[in-house]
Amino acid sequence: MTSNLRTTTIEAWRADNPGLDTSAMTLVALVKEVSEALRRVVDDVYEESPLSPADMELLVPLRYDTAGTTAIRLAERLGMSRAGVSKTLSRLESRKIIYREENLQDKRSALVRLTTYGETVVDDLFPRELRAHAAILARLGEDRDRVTTALELLARAFR
Protein backbone atom coordinates (compact mmCIF):
# COMPACT_ATOMS: atom_id res chain seq x y z
CA MET A 1 0.00 0.00 0.00
CA THR A 2 1.49 3.34 -0.96
CA SER A 3 2.06 5.95 1.71
CA ASN A 4 -0.69 8.24 0.39
CA LEU A 5 -3.24 5.43 0.13
CA ARG A 6 -2.23 4.17 3.57
CA THR A 7 -2.66 7.62 5.12
CA THR A 8 -6.01 8.18 3.40
CA THR A 9 -7.26 4.75 4.50
CA ILE A 10 -6.19 5.24 8.10
CA GLU A 11 -7.73 8.71 8.25
CA ALA A 12 -11.01 7.38 6.83
CA TRP A 13 -11.17 4.56 9.39
CA ARG A 14 -10.25 6.94 12.18
CA ALA A 15 -12.92 9.47 11.15
CA ASP A 16 -15.67 6.87 10.73
CA ASN A 17 -14.73 4.87 13.86
CA PRO A 18 -13.50 7.35 16.48
CA GLY A 19 -13.37 4.71 19.23
CA LEU A 20 -11.33 2.26 17.16
CA ASP A 21 -7.58 2.08 17.78
CA THR A 22 -6.13 2.31 14.28
CA SER A 23 -2.53 2.73 15.41
CA ALA A 24 -1.59 -0.79 14.31
CA MET A 25 -2.69 -0.15 10.73
CA THR A 26 0.48 1.74 9.79
CA LEU A 27 2.85 -0.84 11.26
CA VAL A 28 0.99 -3.81 9.78
CA ALA A 29 0.77 -2.14 6.37
CA LEU A 30 4.51 -1.41 6.42
CA VAL A 31 5.38 -4.99 7.41
CA LYS A 32 3.21 -6.28 4.54
CA GLU A 33 4.80 -3.81 2.14
CA VAL A 34 8.32 -4.86 3.13
CA SER A 35 7.39 -8.55 2.95
CA GLU A 36 6.02 -8.12 -0.56
CA ALA A 37 9.07 -6.09 -1.62
CA LEU A 38 11.43 -8.81 -0.35
CA ARG A 39 9.41 -11.41 -2.27
CA ARG A 40 9.67 -9.38 -5.48
CA VAL A 41 13.43 -8.91 -5.02
CA VAL A 42 14.03 -12.66 -5.15
CA ASP A 43 11.56 -13.43 -7.95
CA ASP A 44 14.38 -13.28 -10.52
CA VAL A 45 16.54 -15.64 -8.45
CA TYR A 46 13.87 -18.34 -8.50
CA GLU A 47 12.38 -17.71 -11.95
CA GLU A 48 14.26 -20.54 -13.70
CA SER A 49 14.80 -22.57 -10.54
CA PRO A 50 13.49 -25.99 -9.51
CA LEU A 51 12.72 -24.41 -6.11
CA SER A 52 10.59 -21.64 -4.68
CA PRO A 53 11.55 -19.25 -1.88
CA ALA A 54 9.26 -21.27 0.42
CA ASP A 55 11.15 -24.46 -0.49
CA MET A 56 14.44 -22.74 0.25
CA GLU A 57 13.20 -21.72 3.69
CA LEU A 58 12.96 -25.44 4.53
CA LEU A 59 16.20 -26.42 2.84
CA VAL A 60 18.63 -23.82 4.21
CA PRO A 61 18.57 -25.24 7.78
CA LEU A 62 19.24 -28.71 6.35
CA ARG A 63 22.32 -27.65 4.37
CA TYR A 64 24.84 -28.00 7.20
CA ASP A 65 22.78 -30.21 9.52
CA THR A 66 25.01 -33.28 9.68
CA ALA A 67 22.76 -35.11 12.16
CA GLY A 68 19.59 -34.79 10.09
CA THR A 69 16.31 -33.50 11.44
CA THR A 70 12.73 -34.66 11.56
CA ALA A 71 9.91 -32.94 9.71
CA ILE A 72 8.26 -32.12 13.04
CA ARG A 73 11.39 -30.51 14.45
CA LEU A 74 11.89 -28.56 11.22
CA ALA A 75 8.29 -27.29 11.35
CA GLU A 76 8.71 -26.23 14.98
CA ARG A 77 12.03 -24.45 14.35
CA LEU A 78 10.61 -22.54 11.40
CA GLY A 79 7.21 -21.83 12.96
CA MET A 80 5.41 -23.60 10.12
CA SER A 81 2.55 -26.09 10.12
CA ARG A 82 3.50 -29.75 10.26
CA ALA A 83 1.14 -30.54 7.41
CA GLY A 84 2.63 -27.84 5.18
CA VAL A 85 6.18 -28.97 5.92
CA SER A 86 5.29 -32.60 5.30
CA LYS A 87 3.63 -31.80 1.98
CA THR A 88 6.58 -29.67 0.84
CA LEU A 89 9.10 -32.31 1.90
CA SER A 90 7.20 -35.00 -0.03
CA ARG A 91 7.33 -32.84 -3.15
CA LEU A 92 11.05 -32.14 -2.64
CA GLU A 93 11.70 -35.84 -2.09
CA SER A 94 9.96 -36.72 -5.36
CA ARG A 95 12.25 -34.22 -7.10
CA LYS A 96 15.34 -35.83 -5.52
CA ILE A 97 16.25 -32.69 -3.53
CA ILE A 98 15.88 -34.33 -0.12
CA TYR A 99 15.73 -37.89 1.12
CA ARG A 100 14.46 -39.46 4.29
CA GLU A 101 16.34 -42.05 6.26
CA GLU A 102 15.46 -44.18 9.22
CA ASN A 103 15.69 -42.41 12.57
CA LEU A 104 17.47 -44.90 14.81
CA GLN A 105 16.49 -42.95 17.94
CA ASP A 106 12.78 -42.85 17.08
CA LYS A 107 11.41 -45.43 14.65
CA ARG A 108 8.18 -43.43 14.26
CA SER A 109 9.92 -40.61 12.40
CA ALA A 110 12.46 -40.23 9.63
CA LEU A 111 15.44 -37.94 9.39
CA VAL A 112 15.40 -35.48 6.51
CA ARG A 113 18.61 -34.71 4.64
CA LEU A 114 19.61 -32.98 1.43
CA THR A 115 20.71 -35.08 -1.50
CA THR A 116 23.92 -34.12 -3.29
CA TYR A 117 21.73 -32.52 -5.95
CA GLY A 118 19.83 -30.66 -3.21
CA GLU A 119 23.09 -29.34 -1.77
CA THR A 120 24.14 -28.13 -5.21
CA VAL A 121 20.85 -26.33 -5.78
CA VAL A 122 20.91 -24.70 -2.32
CA ASP A 123 24.57 -23.71 -2.74
CA ASP A 124 23.68 -22.01 -6.03
CA LEU A 125 20.41 -20.31 -5.13
CA PHE A 126 20.71 -19.25 -1.51
CA PRO A 127 23.81 -17.05 -1.97
CA ARG A 128 22.04 -15.40 -4.91
CA GLU A 129 19.02 -14.72 -2.69
CA LEU A 130 21.28 -13.27 0.02
CA ARG A 131 23.00 -11.00 -2.49
CA ALA A 132 19.62 -9.77 -3.78
CA HIS A 133 18.48 -8.97 -0.23
CA ALA A 134 21.82 -7.36 0.66
CA ALA A 135 21.63 -5.04 -2.35
CA ILE A 136 18.27 -3.70 -1.16
CA LEU A 137 19.14 -3.58 2.53
CA ALA A 138 22.35 -1.68 1.80
CA ARG A 139 20.09 1.30 1.10
CA LEU A 140 19.39 1.49 4.84
CA GLY A 141 22.97 2.53 5.51
CA GLU A 142 23.58 3.34 9.16
CA ASP A 143 19.90 2.73 10.01
CA ARG A 144 20.18 -0.99 9.31
CA ASP A 145 21.06 -1.96 12.90
CA ARG A 146 18.16 0.10 14.29
CA VAL A 147 15.74 -1.48 11.83
CA THR A 148 17.01 -4.95 12.77
CA THR A 149 16.56 -4.20 16.47
CA ALA A 150 13.03 -2.91 15.89
CA LEU A 151 12.11 -6.00 13.87
CA GLU A 152 13.54 -8.26 16.58
CA LEU A 153 11.27 -6.50 19.10
CA LEU A 154 8.29 -7.02 16.80
CA ALA A 155 9.13 -10.71 16.28
CA ARG A 156 9.44 -11.22 20.05
CA ALA A 157 5.96 -9.75 20.53
CA PHE A 158 4.55 -12.65 18.51
CA ARG A 159 6.34 -15.39 20.45
C-alpha positions as a Markdown table, in Angstrom:
| # | Residue | x | y | z |
|---|---|---|---|---|
| 1 | Met | 0.0 | 0.0 | 0.0 |
| 2 | Thr | 1.5 | 3.3 | -1.0 |
| 3 | Ser | 2.1 | 6.0 | 1.7 |
| 4 | Asn | -0.7 | 8.2 | 0.4 |
| 5 | Leu | -3.2 | 5.4 | 0.1 |
| 6 | Arg | -2.2 | 4.2 | 3.6 |
| 7 | Thr | -2.7 | 7.6 | 5.1 |
| 8 | Thr | -6.0 | 8.2 | 3.4 |
| 9 | Thr | -7.3 | 4.8 | 4.5 |
| 10 | Ile | -6.2 | 5.2 | 8.1 |
| 11 | Glu | -7.7 | 8.7 | 8.2 |
| 12 | Ala | -11.0 | 7.4 | 6.8 |
| 13 | Trp | -11.2 | 4.6 | 9.4 |
| 14 | Arg | -10.2 | 6.9 | 12.2 |
| 15 | Ala | -12.9 | 9.5 | 11.1 |
| 16 | Asp | -15.7 | 6.9 | 10.7 |
| 17 | Asn | -14.7 | 4.9 | 13.9 |
| 18 | Pro | -13.5 | 7.4 | 16.5 |
| 19 | Gly | -13.4 | 4.7 | 19.2 |
| 20 | Leu | -11.3 | 2.3 | 17.2 |
| 21 | Asp | -7.6 | 2.1 | 17.8 |
| 22 | Thr | -6.1 | 2.3 | 14.3 |
| 23 | Ser | -2.5 | 2.7 | 15.4 |
| 24 | Ala | -1.6 | -0.8 | 14.3 |
| 25 | Met | -2.7 | -0.1 | 10.7 |
| 26 | Thr | 0.5 | 1.7 | 9.8 |
| 27 | Leu | 2.8 | -0.8 | 11.3 |
| 28 | Val | 1.0 | -3.8 | 9.8 |
| 29 | Ala | 0.8 | -2.1 | 6.4 |
| 30 | Leu | 4.5 | -1.4 | 6.4 |
| 31 | Val | 5.4 | -5.0 | 7.4 |
| 32 | Lys | 3.2 | -6.3 | 4.5 |
| 33 | Glu | 4.8 | -3.8 | 2.1 |
| 34 | Val | 8.3 | -4.9 | 3.1 |
| 35 | Ser | 7.4 | -8.6 | 2.9 |
| 36 | Glu | 6.0 | -8.1 | -0.6 |
| 37 | Ala | 9.1 | -6.1 | -1.6 |
| 38 | Leu | 11.4 | -8.8 | -0.4 |
| 39 | Arg | 9.4 | -11.4 | -2.3 |
| 40 | Arg | 9.7 | -9.4 | -5.5 |
| 41 | Val | 13.4 | -8.9 | -5.0 |
| 42 | Val | 14.0 | -12.7 | -5.2 |
| 43 | Asp | 11.6 | -13.4 | -8.0 |
| 44 | Asp | 14.4 | -13.3 | -10.5 |
| 45 | Val | 16.5 | -15.6 | -8.4 |
| 46 | Tyr | 13.9 | -18.3 | -8.5 |
| 47 | Glu | 12.4 | -17.7 | -11.9 |
| 48 | Glu | 14.3 | -20.5 | -13.7 |
| 49 | Ser | 14.8 | -22.6 | -10.5 |
| 50 | Pro | 13.5 | -26.0 | -9.5 |
| 51 | Leu | 12.7 | -24.4 | -6.1 |
| 52 | Ser | 10.6 | -21.6 | -4.7 |
| 53 | Pro | 11.6 | -19.2 | -1.9 |
| 54 | Ala | 9.3 | -21.3 | 0.4 |
| 55 | Asp | 11.1 | -24.5 | -0.5 |
| 56 | Met | 14.4 | -22.7 | 0.2 |
| 57 | Glu | 13.2 | -21.7 | 3.7 |
| 58 | Leu | 13.0 | -25.4 | 4.5 |
| 59 | Leu | 16.2 | -26.4 | 2.8 |
| 60 | Val | 18.6 | -23.8 | 4.2 |
| 61 | Pro | 18.6 | -25.2 | 7.8 |
| 62 | Leu | 19.2 | -28.7 | 6.3 |
| 63 | Arg | 22.3 | -27.7 | 4.4 |
| 64 | Tyr | 24.8 | -28.0 | 7.2 |
| 65 | Asp | 22.8 | -30.2 | 9.5 |
| 66 | Thr | 25.0 | -33.3 | 9.7 |
| 67 | Ala | 22.8 | -35.1 | 12.2 |
| 68 | Gly | 19.6 | -34.8 | 10.1 |
| 69 | Thr | 16.3 | -33.5 | 11.4 |
| 70 | Thr | 12.7 | -34.7 | 11.6 |
| 71 | Ala | 9.9 | -32.9 | 9.7 |
| 72 | Ile | 8.3 | -32.1 | 13.0 |
| 73 | Arg | 11.4 | -30.5 | 14.4 |
| 74 | Leu | 11.9 | -28.6 | 11.2 |
| 75 | Ala | 8.3 | -27.3 | 11.4 |
| 76 | Glu | 8.7 | -26.2 | 15.0 |
| 77 | Arg | 12.0 | -24.4 | 14.4 |
| 78 | Leu | 10.6 | -22.5 | 11.4 |
| 79 | Gly | 7.2 | -21.8 | 13.0 |
| 80 | Met | 5.4 | -23.6 | 10.1 |
| 81 | Ser | 2.6 | -26.1 | 10.1 |
| 82 | Arg | 3.5 | -29.8 | 10.3 |
| 83 | Ala | 1.1 | -30.5 | 7.4 |
| 84 | Gly | 2.6 | -27.8 | 5.2 |
| 85 | Val | 6.2 | -29.0 | 5.9 |
| 86 | Ser | 5.3 | -32.6 | 5.3 |
| 87 | Lys | 3.6 | -31.8 | 2.0 |
| 88 | Thr | 6.6 | -29.7 | 0.8 |
| 89 | Leu | 9.1 | -32.3 | 1.9 |
| 90 | Ser | 7.2 | -35.0 | 0.0 |
| 91 | Arg | 7.3 | -32.8 | -3.1 |
| 92 | Leu | 11.0 | -32.1 | -2.6 |
| 93 | Glu | 11.7 | -35.8 | -2.1 |
| 94 | Ser | 10.0 | -36.7 | -5.4 |
| 95 | Arg | 12.2 | -34.2 | -7.1 |
| 96 | Lys | 15.3 | -35.8 | -5.5 |
| 97 | Ile | 16.3 | -32.7 | -3.5 |
| 98 | Ile | 15.9 | -34.3 | -0.1 |
| 99 | Tyr | 15.7 | -37.9 | 1.1 |
| 100 | Arg | 14.5 | -39.5 | 4.3 |
| 101 | Glu | 16.3 | -42.0 | 6.3 |
| 102 | Glu | 15.5 | -44.2 | 9.2 |
| 103 | Asn | 15.7 | -42.4 | 12.6 |
| 104 | Leu | 17.5 | -44.9 | 14.8 |
| 105 | Gln | 16.5 | -42.9 | 17.9 |
| 106 | Asp | 12.8 | -42.8 | 17.1 |
| 107 | Lys | 11.4 | -45.4 | 14.7 |
| 108 | Arg | 8.2 | -43.4 | 14.3 |
| 109 | Ser | 9.9 | -40.6 | 12.4 |
| 110 | Ala | 12.5 | -40.2 | 9.6 |
| 111 | Leu | 15.4 | -37.9 | 9.4 |
| 112 | Val | 15.4 | -35.5 | 6.5 |
| 113 | Arg | 18.6 | -34.7 | 4.6 |
| 114 | Leu | 19.6 | -33.0 | 1.4 |
| 115 | Thr | 20.7 | -35.1 | -1.5 |
| 116 | Thr | 23.9 | -34.1 | -3.3 |
| 117 | Tyr | 21.7 | -32.5 | -5.9 |
| 118 | Gly | 19.8 | -30.7 | -3.2 |
| 119 | Glu | 23.1 | -29.3 | -1.8 |
| 120 | Thr | 24.1 | -28.1 | -5.2 |
| 121 | Val | 20.8 | -26.3 | -5.8 |
| 122 | Val | 20.9 | -24.7 | -2.3 |
| 123 | Asp | 24.6 | -23.7 | -2.7 |
| 124 | Asp | 23.7 | -22.0 | -6.0 |
| 125 | Leu | 20.4 | -20.3 | -5.1 |
| 126 | Phe | 20.7 | -19.2 | -1.5 |
| 127 | Pro | 23.8 | -17.0 | -2.0 |
| 128 | Arg | 22.0 | -15.4 | -4.9 |
| 129 | Glu | 19.0 | -14.7 | -2.7 |
| 130 | Leu | 21.3 | -13.3 | 0.0 |
| 131 | Arg | 23.0 | -11.0 | -2.5 |
| 132 | Ala | 19.6 | -9.8 | -3.8 |
| 133 | His | 18.5 | -9.0 | -0.2 |
| 134 | Ala | 21.8 | -7.4 | 0.7 |
| 135 | Ala | 21.6 | -5.0 | -2.3 |
| 136 | Ile | 18.3 | -3.7 | -1.2 |
| 137 | Leu | 19.1 | -3.6 | 2.5 |
| 138 | Ala | 22.3 | -1.7 | 1.8 |
| 139 | Arg | 20.1 | 1.3 | 1.1 |
| 140 | Leu | 19.4 | 1.5 | 4.8 |
| 141 | Gly | 23.0 | 2.5 | 5.5 |
| 142 | Glu | 23.6 | 3.3 | 9.2 |
| 143 | Asp | 19.9 | 2.7 | 10.0 |
| 144 | Arg | 20.2 | -1.0 | 9.3 |
| 145 | Asp | 21.1 | -2.0 | 12.9 |
| 146 | Arg | 18.2 | 0.1 | 14.3 |
| 147 | Val | 15.7 | -1.5 | 11.8 |
| 148 | Thr | 17.0 | -4.9 | 12.8 |
| 149 | Thr | 16.6 | -4.2 | 16.5 |
| 150 | Ala | 13.0 | -2.9 | 15.9 |
| 151 | Leu | 12.1 | -6.0 | 13.9 |
| 152 | Glu | 13.5 | -8.3 | 16.6 |
| 153 | Leu | 11.3 | -6.5 | 19.1 |
| 154 | Leu | 8.3 | -7.0 | 16.8 |
| 155 | Ala | 9.1 | -10.7 | 16.3 |
| 156 | Arg | 9.4 | -11.2 | 20.0 |
| 157 | Ala | 6.0 | -9.8 | 20.5 |
| 158 | Phe | 4.6 | -12.7 | 18.5 |
| 159 | Arg | 6.3 | -15.4 | 20.4 |
